[in-house]
Short mmCIF file of C-alpha atoms in Angstrom, two decimals:
data_model
loop_
_atom_site.label_atom_id
_atom_site.label_comp_id
_atom_site.label_asym_id
_atom_site.label_seq_id
_atom_site.Cartn_x
_atom_site.Cartn_y
_atom_site.Cartn_z
CA MET A 1 -27.78 -9.34 6.66
CA GLN A 2 -24.87 -11.00 4.79
CA SER A 3 -24.67 -12.20 1.24
CA SER A 4 -23.55 -15.83 0.94
CA PRO A 5 -20.92 -16.52 -1.65
CA PRO A 6 -21.94 -18.70 -4.63
CA SER A 7 -21.55 -22.45 -4.23
CA SER A 8 -18.20 -22.30 -6.20
CA SER A 9 -16.66 -20.28 -3.37
CA SER A 10 -14.03 -21.79 -1.05
CA VAL A 11 -10.55 -21.03 0.25
CA PRO A 12 -8.13 -21.34 -2.67
CA GLU A 13 -5.31 -24.00 -2.35
CA THR A 14 -2.89 -21.54 -3.97
CA GLU A 15 -2.84 -17.91 -2.91
CA ALA A 16 -3.23 -15.67 -5.87
CA VAL A 17 -1.12 -12.56 -6.02
CA PRO A 18 -3.16 -9.44 -7.12
CA PRO A 19 -2.32 -7.91 -10.46
CA ARG A 20 -0.65 -4.63 -11.34
CA GLU A 21 -3.99 -2.99 -12.01
CA ALA A 22 -4.45 0.76 -12.25
CA VAL A 23 -7.19 2.40 -10.12
CA ALA A 24 -9.50 2.67 -13.11
CA SER A 25 -11.68 5.33 -14.59
CA ALA A 26 -15.10 5.41 -16.36
CA GLY A 27 -16.44 7.14 -19.35
CA ASP A 28 -18.65 10.17 -19.24
CA ASN A 29 -22.36 9.96 -18.72
CA ASP A 30 -25.41 12.15 -18.63
CA SER A 31 -26.74 11.13 -15.20
CA ALA A 32 -27.72 13.53 -12.59
CA VAL A 33 -25.57 11.73 -10.23
CA ASP A 34 -22.40 13.83 -9.45
CA ARG A 35 -19.27 12.81 -11.25
CA VAL A 36 -15.98 14.02 -10.09
CA ASP A 37 -13.07 14.12 -12.62
CA LEU A 38 -9.70 14.02 -10.83
CA PRO A 39 -6.26 13.95 -12.56
CA GLU A 40 -5.72 10.59 -14.21
CA GLU A 41 -2.76 8.38 -13.61
CA LYS A 42 -0.02 9.27 -16.12
CA GLN A 43 0.83 6.63 -18.75
CA LEU A 44 4.23 5.57 -19.81
CA LEU A 45 5.77 7.74 -22.59
CA PRO A 46 6.56 5.82 -25.70
CA GLY A 47 9.74 3.83 -25.25
CA ALA A 48 9.87 4.27 -21.47
CA GLU A 49 10.67 1.33 -19.40
CA PRO A 50 8.33 0.17 -16.48
CA GLN A 51 11.10 1.04 -14.01
CA ASP A 52 11.89 4.36 -15.59
CA PRO A 53 8.49 5.82 -16.61
CA GLY A 54 8.01 9.18 -18.24
CA PHE A 55 6.49 10.83 -15.20
CA PRO A 56 7.26 14.30 -13.79
CA THR A 57 10.52 14.71 -12.04
CA ALA A 58 10.88 15.25 -8.39
CA ASP A 59 11.41 19.07 -9.25
CA SER A 60 8.05 19.26 -10.74
CA GLN A 61 5.34 21.14 -8.99
CA GLU A 62 3.66 18.85 -6.45
CA PRO A 63 -0.12 18.60 -6.97
CA GLY A 64 -2.51 19.19 -4.02
CA LEU A 65 0.35 19.32 -1.46
CA PRO A 66 -1.11 20.56 1.91
CA ALA A 67 0.61 23.44 3.66
CA ALA A 68 0.96 21.36 6.85
CA VAL A 69 3.43 19.07 5.18
CA SER A 70 5.64 21.72 3.56
CA ARG A 71 9.36 21.06 3.59
CA LYS A 72 11.43 22.36 6.50
CA ASP A 73 13.54 25.18 5.30
CA ASP A 74 16.81 23.91 6.70
CA ALA A 75 17.13 20.26 7.34
CA GLU A 76 20.73 20.81 8.62
CA LYS A 77 19.26 22.95 11.40
CA ALA A 78 16.78 20.32 12.27
CA ALA A 79 19.41 17.57 12.37
CA ALA A 80 21.61 19.78 14.63
CA ALA A 81 18.70 20.41 16.91
CA ALA A 82 18.12 16.70 17.17
CA ALA A 83 21.76 15.99 17.79
CA ALA A 84 21.95 18.59 20.60
CA SER A 85 19.17 16.77 22.50
CA GLU A 86 20.84 13.37 22.24
CA PRO A 87 24.02 11.88 23.70
CA LYS A 88 26.88 12.36 21.30
CA PRO A 89 28.08 9.03 19.90
CA GLU A 90 31.68 8.26 20.50
CA LYS A 91 33.65 9.01 17.39
CA SER A 92 36.13 6.69 15.70
CA SER A 93 39.49 7.82 14.21
CA ASN A 94 37.97 7.71 10.70
CA GLY A 95 34.95 10.00 11.33
CA GLY A 96 32.31 7.38 12.18
CA ALA A 97 30.78 6.31 15.42
CA ALA A 98 32.76 3.96 17.76
CA ALA A 99 32.46 0.29 16.91
CA GLY A 100 32.37 -1.14 20.46
CA ASP A 101 28.66 -1.70 20.32
CA ALA A 102 28.57 -3.07 16.89
CA LYS A 103 25.50 -5.27 16.45
CA ILE A 104 23.42 -6.69 13.60
CA LYS A 105 20.09 -8.55 13.90
CA CYS A 106 18.25 -9.76 10.89
CA ASP A 107 14.78 -11.27 10.53
CA GLU A 108 15.27 -13.48 7.41
CA ASN A 109 13.21 -16.55 8.01
CA GLY A 110 9.80 -15.16 8.75
CA VAL A 111 6.94 -17.28 7.44
CA ASP A 112 3.24 -16.71 6.95
CA GLU A 113 1.49 -19.68 5.42
CA GLY A 114 -1.46 -17.64 4.20
CA PHE A 115 0.59 -14.82 2.84
CA PRO A 116 3.95 -16.32 1.84
CA TYR A 117 5.20 -12.95 0.59
CA ALA A 118 4.42 -11.10 3.79
CA ARG A 119 7.61 -11.78 5.67
CA PRO A 120 10.51 -10.12 3.71
CA SER A 121 14.08 -10.12 5.12
CA VAL A 122 15.01 -7.09 7.27
CA CYS A 123 18.33 -6.16 9.04
CA GLU A 124 18.95 -3.70 11.80
CA LEU A 125 22.53 -2.51 12.30
CA TYR A 126 23.97 -0.60 15.38
CA GLY A 127 27.30 1.05 15.94
CA ASP A 128 29.51 2.55 13.19
CA VAL A 129 27.29 2.10 10.15
CA ARG A 130 28.46 3.67 6.79
CA VAL A 131 26.32 3.57 3.82
CA SER A 132 28.00 3.83 0.38
CA PRO A 133 25.27 3.88 -2.30
CA LYS A 134 27.79 3.95 -5.03
CA GLU A 135 29.14 0.59 -3.81
CA LYS A 136 25.61 -0.53 -2.96
CA THR A 137 27.03 -1.47 0.48
CA MET A 138 26.41 -0.80 4.13
CA TYR A 139 29.54 -1.10 6.16
CA LEU A 140 29.46 -2.24 9.78
CA VAL A 141 32.61 -1.63 11.74
CA ASN A 142 32.62 -4.87 13.58
CA PRO A 143 35.84 -5.92 15.24
CA SER A 144 34.28 -9.13 16.66
CA GLY A 145 32.97 -10.31 13.37
CA ALA A 146 29.71 -11.40 15.05
CA GLY A 147 26.44 -11.33 13.28
CA GLY A 148 26.16 -14.37 11.04
CA PHE A 149 28.00 -13.11 8.05
CA ASP A 150 29.42 -15.35 5.31
CA GLU A 151 33.03 -16.29 4.92
CA ASN A 152 33.63 -13.06 3.18
CA GLY A 153 32.06 -11.12 6.05
CA GLU A 154 29.04 -10.15 3.91
CA LYS A 155 25.29 -10.49 3.95
CA ARG A 156 23.34 -9.70 0.89
CA LEU A 157 19.69 -8.43 0.95
CA ARG A 158 17.16 -7.00 -1.61
CA PRO A 159 15.29 -4.45 0.45
CA TYR A 160 11.79 -4.78 -1.02
CA ALA A 161 8.91 -5.29 1.38
CA ARG A 162 7.46 -8.35 -0.51
CA LYS A 163 8.97 -11.72 -0.43
CA ASP A 164 8.34 -12.48 -4.10
CA ASP A 165 10.70 -14.62 -6.08
CA PHE A 166 9.41 -13.24 -9.36
CA LEU A 167 10.00 -9.59 -8.46
CA LEU A 168 13.22 -9.74 -6.29
CA PRO A 169 15.72 -10.04 -9.17
CA GLY A 170 14.57 -6.52 -10.23
CA VAL A 171 15.34 -5.12 -6.75
CA VAL A 172 18.82 -3.51 -6.23
CA GLU A 173 20.89 -5.83 -4.10
CA VAL A 174 22.54 -4.23 -1.04
CA THR A 175 25.47 -5.81 0.68
CA VAL A 176 26.09 -5.46 4.37
CA LYS A 177 29.85 -5.82 4.92
CA SER A 178 31.38 -6.47 8.24
CA VAL A 179 34.85 -4.80 8.56
CA PRO A 180 37.41 -5.20 11.37
CA SER A 181 38.17 -1.48 11.89
CA ALA A 182 37.10 1.97 10.90
CA ALA A 183 40.17 2.15 8.68
CA ALA A 184 38.84 -0.69 6.62
CA ALA A 185 35.60 1.19 5.85
CA PRO A 186 35.22 4.21 3.47
CA LYS A 187 35.65 7.68 5.14
CA CYS A 188 32.45 9.45 5.97
CA THR A 189 31.39 12.40 3.86
CA LYS A 190 28.42 13.23 6.02
CA GLN A 191 27.45 12.11 9.58
CA TYR A 192 23.85 11.91 10.97
CA ALA A 193 22.42 12.05 14.44
CA VAL A 194 19.36 10.06 13.27
CA PRO A 195 18.98 6.44 12.07
CA THR A 196 18.62 5.54 8.42
CA VAL A 197 16.29 3.21 6.46
CA VAL A 198 17.34 1.81 3.12
CA PHE A 199 14.54 0.35 1.09
CA SER A 200 13.31 -0.19 -2.42
CA ILE A 201 10.24 0.95 -4.37
CA ALA A 202 10.66 -1.62 -7.13
CA GLY A 203 8.14 -4.37 -8.01
CA TYR A 204 4.56 -3.52 -8.26
CA THR A 205 4.70 0.01 -6.87
CA ASP A 206 2.93 1.87 -9.61
CA ASN A 207 -0.40 0.44 -8.42
CA PHE A 208 -2.18 2.03 -5.45
CA PHE A 209 -2.80 -1.36 -3.54
CA HIS A 210 0.89 -2.21 -3.81
CA ASP A 211 2.06 1.39 -3.11
CA MET A 212 0.37 0.96 0.20
CA THR A 213 1.02 -2.73 1.02
CA ASP A 214 4.54 -3.04 -0.29
CA ALA A 215 5.88 0.41 0.56
CA MET A 216 4.01 2.93 2.59
CA ILE A 217 2.49 0.80 5.22
CA PRO A 218 5.70 -1.12 5.80
CA LEU A 219 7.57 2.17 5.94
CA PHE A 220 5.13 3.36 8.62
CA LEU A 221 5.48 0.10 10.51
CA THR A 222 9.32 0.45 10.47
CA THR A 223 9.74 4.13 11.17
CA ALA A 224 6.70 5.67 12.88
CA HIS A 225 8.29 5.27 16.30
CA LEU A 226 11.11 7.62 15.19
CA LYS A 227 8.74 10.54 15.01
CA GLY A 228 10.29 11.96 11.72
CA GLU A 229 13.84 11.73 12.93
CA VAL A 230 14.95 9.22 10.19
CA GLN A 231 16.94 9.61 6.98
CA LEU A 232 15.35 7.60 4.04
CA LEU A 233 17.51 6.16 1.23
CA ILE A 234 15.55 4.87 -1.62
CA THR A 235 16.74 2.25 -4.21
CA ASN A 236 15.06 1.64 -7.53
CA TYR A 237 14.31 5.39 -7.22
CA LYS A 238 11.20 6.65 -9.21
CA PRO A 239 11.00 10.44 -9.15
CA TRP A 240 7.34 10.49 -9.99
CA TRP A 241 6.63 7.94 -7.21
CA VAL A 242 8.32 10.10 -4.61
CA GLN A 243 6.57 13.16 -5.79
CA LYS A 244 3.20 11.38 -5.72
CA TYR A 245 3.76 10.41 -2.05
CA THR A 246 5.66 13.42 -0.93
CA PRO A 247 3.11 14.30 1.77
CA LEU A 248 3.40 10.88 3.38
CA LEU A 249 7.09 10.71 3.08
CA ARG A 250 7.44 14.10 4.63
CA LYS A 251 5.19 13.00 7.59
CA LEU A 252 7.45 10.06 8.21
CA SER A 253 10.80 11.87 7.73
CA ASN A 254 11.90 15.41 8.41
CA TYR A 255 14.58 15.17 5.81
CA ASP A 256 14.73 14.99 1.95
CA VAL A 257 14.87 11.43 0.69
CA ILE A 258 18.15 10.37 -0.85
CA ASN A 259 18.32 8.63 -4.22
CA PHE A 260 20.38 5.61 -3.37
CA ASP A 261 20.85 4.79 -7.07
CA GLU A 262 22.78 8.11 -7.88
CA ASP A 263 24.34 9.30 -4.64
CA ALA A 264 28.16 9.21 -4.51
CA GLY A 265 28.60 10.08 -0.71
CA VAL A 266 29.34 7.92 2.31
CA HIS A 267 26.64 8.53 4.94
CA CYS A 268 27.40 7.55 8.52
CA PHE A 269 24.94 6.66 11.24
CA THR A 270 24.82 4.83 14.56
CA GLN A 271 21.74 2.83 13.55
CA GLY A 272 20.36 1.68 10.22
CA TYR A 273 17.57 -0.51 8.81
CA LEU A 274 17.99 -2.43 5.54
CA GLY A 275 14.57 -3.37 4.22
CA LEU A 276 11.08 -2.80 5.73
CA TYR A 277 8.98 -4.72 8.16
CA ARG A 278 5.54 -5.71 6.85
CA ASP A 279 2.47 -7.74 7.65
CA ARG A 280 -0.38 -9.01 5.56
CA ASP A 281 -2.01 -6.73 2.90
CA LEU A 282 -3.67 -3.72 4.61
CA ILE A 283 -3.36 -5.47 7.82
CA ILE A 284 -1.02 -4.73 10.84
CA SER A 285 -1.06 -7.16 13.64
CA PRO A 286 0.94 -7.29 16.94
CA HIS A 287 4.25 -9.14 16.64
CA PRO A 288 7.17 -9.29 19.05
CA THR A 289 9.94 -8.41 16.55
CA ARG A 290 8.12 -6.93 13.50
CA ASN A 291 5.62 -4.84 15.44
CA PRO A 292 6.71 -4.64 18.99
CA ARG A 293 4.90 -1.26 19.66
CA ASN A 294 1.61 -2.95 18.56
CA TYR A 295 0.68 -0.48 15.78
CA THR A 296 -2.54 -1.12 14.00
CA MET A 297 -4.24 -0.01 10.80
CA VAL A 298 -6.18 2.55 12.93
CA ASP A 299 -2.81 4.11 13.73
CA TYR A 300 -2.10 4.19 10.01
CA ASN A 301 -5.39 5.73 9.26
CA ARG A 302 -4.56 8.48 11.79
CA PHE A 303 -1.25 9.03 10.27
CA LEU A 304 -2.82 9.47 6.84
CA ARG A 305 -5.37 11.93 8.10
CA GLY A 306 -2.64 13.96 9.69
CA ALA A 307 -0.33 13.82 6.57
CA LEU A 308 -3.08 14.77 4.23
CA GLU A 309 -5.03 17.11 6.46
CA LEU A 310 -8.18 14.96 6.18
CA ARG A 311 -10.81 16.65 8.41
CA ARG A 312 -13.30 13.84 9.23
CA ASP A 313 -12.62 11.05 11.62
CA ARG A 314 -16.26 10.07 11.90
CA PRO A 315 -19.09 9.76 9.23
CA SER A 316 -22.16 11.97 9.22
CA VAL A 317 -24.88 11.23 11.88
CA LEU A 318 -28.11 10.55 10.15
CA GLY A 319 -30.83 12.92 11.23
CA GLU A 320 -28.39 15.36 12.82
CA GLU A 321 -29.13 18.01 10.23
CA PRO A 322 -32.43 18.58 8.54
CA GLY A 323 -32.42 17.15 5.01
CA MET A 324 -28.97 15.75 5.37
CA ARG A 325 -28.30 12.87 2.98
CA PRO A 326 -25.44 10.34 3.68
CA ARG A 327 -22.72 10.66 1.05
CA MET A 328 -21.85 7.61 -1.17
CA LEU A 329 -18.81 7.52 -3.33
CA ILE A 330 -18.75 4.95 -6.05
CA ILE A 331 -15.25 4.31 -7.57
CA SER A 332 -15.37 3.52 -11.22
CA ARG A 333 -13.10 1.41 -13.31
CA ALA A 334 -12.22 1.57 -17.06
CA GLY A 335 -10.21 -1.70 -17.44
CA THR A 336 -11.51 -5.04 -16.18
CA ARG A 337 -14.24 -5.46 -13.57
CA LYS A 338 -16.23 -2.54 -14.69
CA LEU A 339 -19.66 -2.07 -13.18
CA LEU A 340 -21.59 -2.10 -16.45
CA ASN A 341 -24.80 -0.60 -14.97
CA LEU A 342 -23.07 1.89 -12.78
CA GLU A 343 -25.47 4.67 -13.57
CA ALA A 344 -28.48 2.48 -12.65
CA VAL A 345 -26.81 1.60 -9.33
CA ALA A 346 -26.08 5.18 -8.66
CA ALA A 347 -29.67 6.09 -9.37
CA ALA A 348 -30.95 3.33 -7.21
CA ALA A 349 -28.77 4.59 -4.29
CA ALA A 350 -29.97 8.06 -4.78
CA GLU A 351 -33.53 6.90 -4.62
CA LEU A 352 -32.83 5.35 -1.24
CA GLY A 353 -31.55 8.59 0.04
CA PHE A 354 -27.88 8.68 -0.74
CA ASN A 355 -26.08 11.75 -2.14
CA VAL A 356 -24.06 9.89 -4.78
CA THR A 357 -20.74 10.87 -6.30
CA VAL A 358 -19.00 8.80 -8.98
CA ALA A 359 -15.25 9.22 -9.45
CA GLU A 360 -12.09 7.64 -10.67
CA ALA A 361 -8.76 7.88 -8.66
CA GLY A 362 -6.02 9.88 -10.15
CA ALA A 363 -2.35 10.83 -9.51
CA ASP A 364 -3.34 13.52 -7.06
CA VAL A 365 -3.39 11.52 -3.85
CA PRO A 366 -4.36 14.42 -1.49
CA ALA A 367 -7.25 15.40 -3.68
CA PHE A 368 -8.73 11.96 -4.01
CA ALA A 369 -8.09 11.23 -0.36
CA ALA A 370 -10.12 14.25 0.64
CA LEU A 371 -12.97 13.12 -1.56
CA VAL A 372 -12.92 9.66 -0.03
CA ASN A 373 -12.76 11.11 3.46
CA SER A 374 -15.86 13.21 2.71
CA ALA A 375 -17.86 10.01 1.98
CA ASP A 376 -19.95 7.90 4.43
CA VAL A 377 -20.15 4.87 2.15
CA LEU A 378 -17.50 3.70 -0.30
CA LEU A 379 -18.80 1.30 -3.12
CA ALA A 380 -16.53 -0.35 -5.59
CA VAL A 381 -16.04 -3.65 -7.49
CA HIS A 382 -13.20 -5.75 -6.14
CA GLY A 383 -9.82 -4.19 -7.24
CA ALA A 384 -7.18 -1.70 -6.26
CA GLY A 385 -9.80 1.20 -5.96
CA LEU A 386 -11.02 -0.37 -2.66
CA THR A 387 -7.68 0.33 -1.15
CA ASN A 388 -8.94 3.99 -0.86
CA GLN A 389 -10.85 2.75 2.17
CA ILE A 390 -7.85 3.77 4.16
CA PHE A 391 -8.99 7.48 3.85
CA LEU A 392 -12.43 6.83 5.15
CA PRO A 393 -13.54 8.14 8.56
CA ALA A 394 -13.85 5.46 11.15
CA ASP A 395 -17.38 3.79 11.32
CA ALA A 396 -17.96 4.57 7.61
CA VAL A 397 -19.21 1.72 5.44
CA VAL A 398 -17.48 -0.19 2.70
CA LEU A 399 -19.60 -2.10 0.21
CA GLN A 400 -17.48 -4.48 -1.97
CA ILE A 401 -19.00 -6.03 -5.10
CA VAL A 402 -17.27 -9.43 -5.43
CA PRO A 403 -16.97 -10.75 -9.03
CA TRP A 404 -17.87 -14.31 -10.01
CA GLY A 405 -15.43 -17.18 -9.55
CA ASN A 406 -14.29 -18.32 -6.07
CA MET A 407 -13.27 -14.80 -5.12
CA ASP A 408 -14.37 -14.89 -1.45
CA TRP A 409 -11.00 -15.54 -0.03
CA MET A 410 -9.39 -12.57 -1.88
CA ALA A 411 -12.35 -10.35 -1.15
CA THR A 412 -12.20 -11.07 2.51
CA ASN A 413 -8.42 -11.02 3.03
CA PHE A 414 -7.56 -8.14 0.74
CA TYR A 415 -10.41 -5.66 1.68
CA GLY A 416 -13.02 -7.22 3.97
CA GLN A 417 -10.90 -7.94 6.97
CA PRO A 418 -8.71 -4.90 6.57
CA ALA A 419 -11.95 -2.75 6.56
CA ARG A 420 -12.89 -4.36 9.97
CA ASP A 421 -9.50 -3.83 11.29
CA MET A 422 -9.79 -0.17 10.33
CA GLN A 423 -13.03 0.01 12.37
CA LEU A 424 -15.21 0.34 9.20
CA ARG A 425 -18.39 -1.31 8.69
CA TYR A 426 -18.18 -3.80 5.88
CA VAL A 427 -20.79 -5.21 3.43
CA GLU A 428 -20.07 -7.55 0.47
CA TYR A 429 -22.27 -8.52 -2.38
CA TYR A 430 -21.39 -11.73 -4.51
CA VAL A 431 -22.15 -11.52 -8.14
CA GLY A 432 -24.03 -14.56 -9.59
CA GLU A 433 -23.49 -16.28 -12.96
CA GLU A 434 -26.18 -14.14 -14.62
CA GLU A 435 -24.41 -10.90 -13.49
CA THR A 436 -20.95 -11.58 -14.93
CA SER A 437 -19.75 -10.89 -18.40
CA LEU A 438 -18.04 -14.38 -18.44
CA LYS A 439 -21.38 -15.83 -19.49
CA ASN A 440 -20.95 -14.17 -22.82
CA LYS A 441 -17.46 -15.50 -23.27
CA TYR A 442 -17.59 -19.03 -21.95
CA PRO A 443 -20.24 -21.85 -22.11
CA ARG A 444 -22.02 -22.85 -18.88
CA ASP A 445 -20.11 -26.09 -18.82
CA HIS A 446 -16.58 -24.40 -18.85
CA MET A 447 -14.36 -24.60 -15.89
CA VAL A 448 -14.90 -20.96 -15.05
CA PHE A 449 -18.42 -21.83 -14.02
CA LYS A 450 -18.12 -25.52 -13.10
CA ASP A 451 -14.80 -25.43 -11.13
CA PRO A 452 -13.35 -21.92 -10.74
CA LYS A 453 -11.37 -23.10 -7.84
CA ALA A 454 -9.28 -25.23 -10.22
CA LEU A 455 -8.38 -21.95 -12.09
CA HIS A 456 -7.12 -20.50 -8.90
CA ALA A 457 -4.96 -23.59 -8.38
CA GLN A 458 -3.26 -23.10 -11.75
CA GLY A 459 -1.72 -19.86 -10.60
CA TRP A 460 -2.00 -16.15 -11.09
CA GLN A 461 -1.44 -15.99 -14.81
CA THR A 462 -4.36 -18.30 -15.48
CA LEU A 463 -6.54 -16.38 -13.05
CA ALA A 464 -5.62 -13.06 -14.53
CA ALA A 465 -6.58 -14.32 -18.03
CA THR A 466 -9.97 -15.60 -17.07
CA ILE A 467 -11.82 -14.74 -13.84
CA MET A 468 -10.09 -11.37 -13.39
CA LYS A 469 -11.08 -10.27 -16.96
CA GLN A 470 -14.72 -9.96 -16.29
CA ASP A 471 -17.13 -6.98 -15.91
CA VAL A 472 -20.23 -7.23 -13.80
CA GLU A 473 -23.88 -5.98 -14.12
CA VAL A 474 -25.63 -6.45 -10.81
CA ASN A 475 -29.25 -7.35 -10.66
CA LEU A 476 -30.85 -4.29 -9.00
CA THR A 477 -33.68 -6.27 -7.44
CA ARG A 478 -31.06 -8.49 -5.68
CA PHE A 479 -28.55 -5.58 -5.07
CA ARG A 480 -30.98 -3.04 -3.54
CA PRO A 481 -31.20 -4.83 -0.09
CA PHE A 482 -27.39 -4.40 0.15
CA LEU A 483 -27.64 -0.61 -0.42
CA LEU A 484 -30.25 -0.58 2.41
CA GLN A 485 -27.91 -2.59 4.55
CA ALA A 486 -25.18 -0.01 3.98
CA LEU A 487 -27.67 2.63 5.04
CA ASP A 488 -28.56 0.68 8.11
CA ARG A 489 -24.88 0.22 9.04
CA LEU A 490 -24.52 3.98 9.24
CA GLN A 491 -27.13 4.08 11.99
CA GLN A 492 -25.71 1.46 14.23
#
């Protein structure tokens, strides 16, 4: 059984970029349905800038950090062990690797018509590679001068995994400079037997959807094959962000990340990446250059379960235990797109046999990931909270409530298709005119009802000010069959 989108639904002519929305919370209630209160996302301190928020420093205690991802006591010993097992690179007279095999290859012109921001520029460097954060430069000892550099022997790149003209000016620009000899490059202060990846966490990365789509999934796609033997250098460094995702960063790299914005050393490698490969939002597809190892979102799910010690890889089997009730997690929101009759929906689900929990996501990623992983069904209104489906066990069910206003393209491409690609079972419910709070704000002859597609065509700012600022109150008579559908999907 599948809900049909309202008559206003069609593929938008102009793709709308999702907003910087927080994974929202909800107020207290007196329902018998379980409500879980997890740590809330921290807000900016007064006067703090968006790129320098008043969050805990990297030295603060890390909440919910599993023992399995604790830091290696001595990264230098690990580096030495890795170096001992690999052929030693030939050394130049200035302390770096020999430049005879110098090579640079860049993927700079990737295009995806459906997701124009999904093909950012990435460069791979081989040979004597020297990273000078202070100069915001990666030097390549390159006697031949090959590699498509400009007349100054340079190539400039903003290493953020989202090709977004609005955001890129805020990303630290890094120069790749081709030099004819080791003597023309700065002298190494530290040498590494592992590759490096230089990337930015600027842009929208204070929102869980974008944390995954613009940073963590691209980082996985770029580095997973290195099995932890990679040194990460992060530009637009945010201590609170690094702390928040420490368990994932530690799973991808065996070494402490380096703050590219403040480091004064010269770090020397025989291989380096500038920028991150990425695919569509919450989607990883085979690609000859960007994904030659054919990683999938299922691989990413397994990575998350390992990094966060999530114990369930399959949902509960109905009837396996006497009296067992399938677990439903409803993610609440406090900003826009609230489920106004959340308690009534939770009660209806409980009457149908679900063990219901209502919760908001907070800054403690391991704790909330464990809560999601314990669920068999995840229910949420369209928004960043649905990104948490990445923590569900395979074959669990995702039930998305799609707000009014030509939202089917966004619902499907941001969460529906990703759910299917993660081997989850997907159900979607489309809100009607009588179920949206927009009916209290606009007359029925307004464009928001008569031609919402035209609002999408006007761009994200218009969309954010109209359709995205609605709450929903589902008709329980109409919605109940979709709760039953979620229950049926668990038994397939």
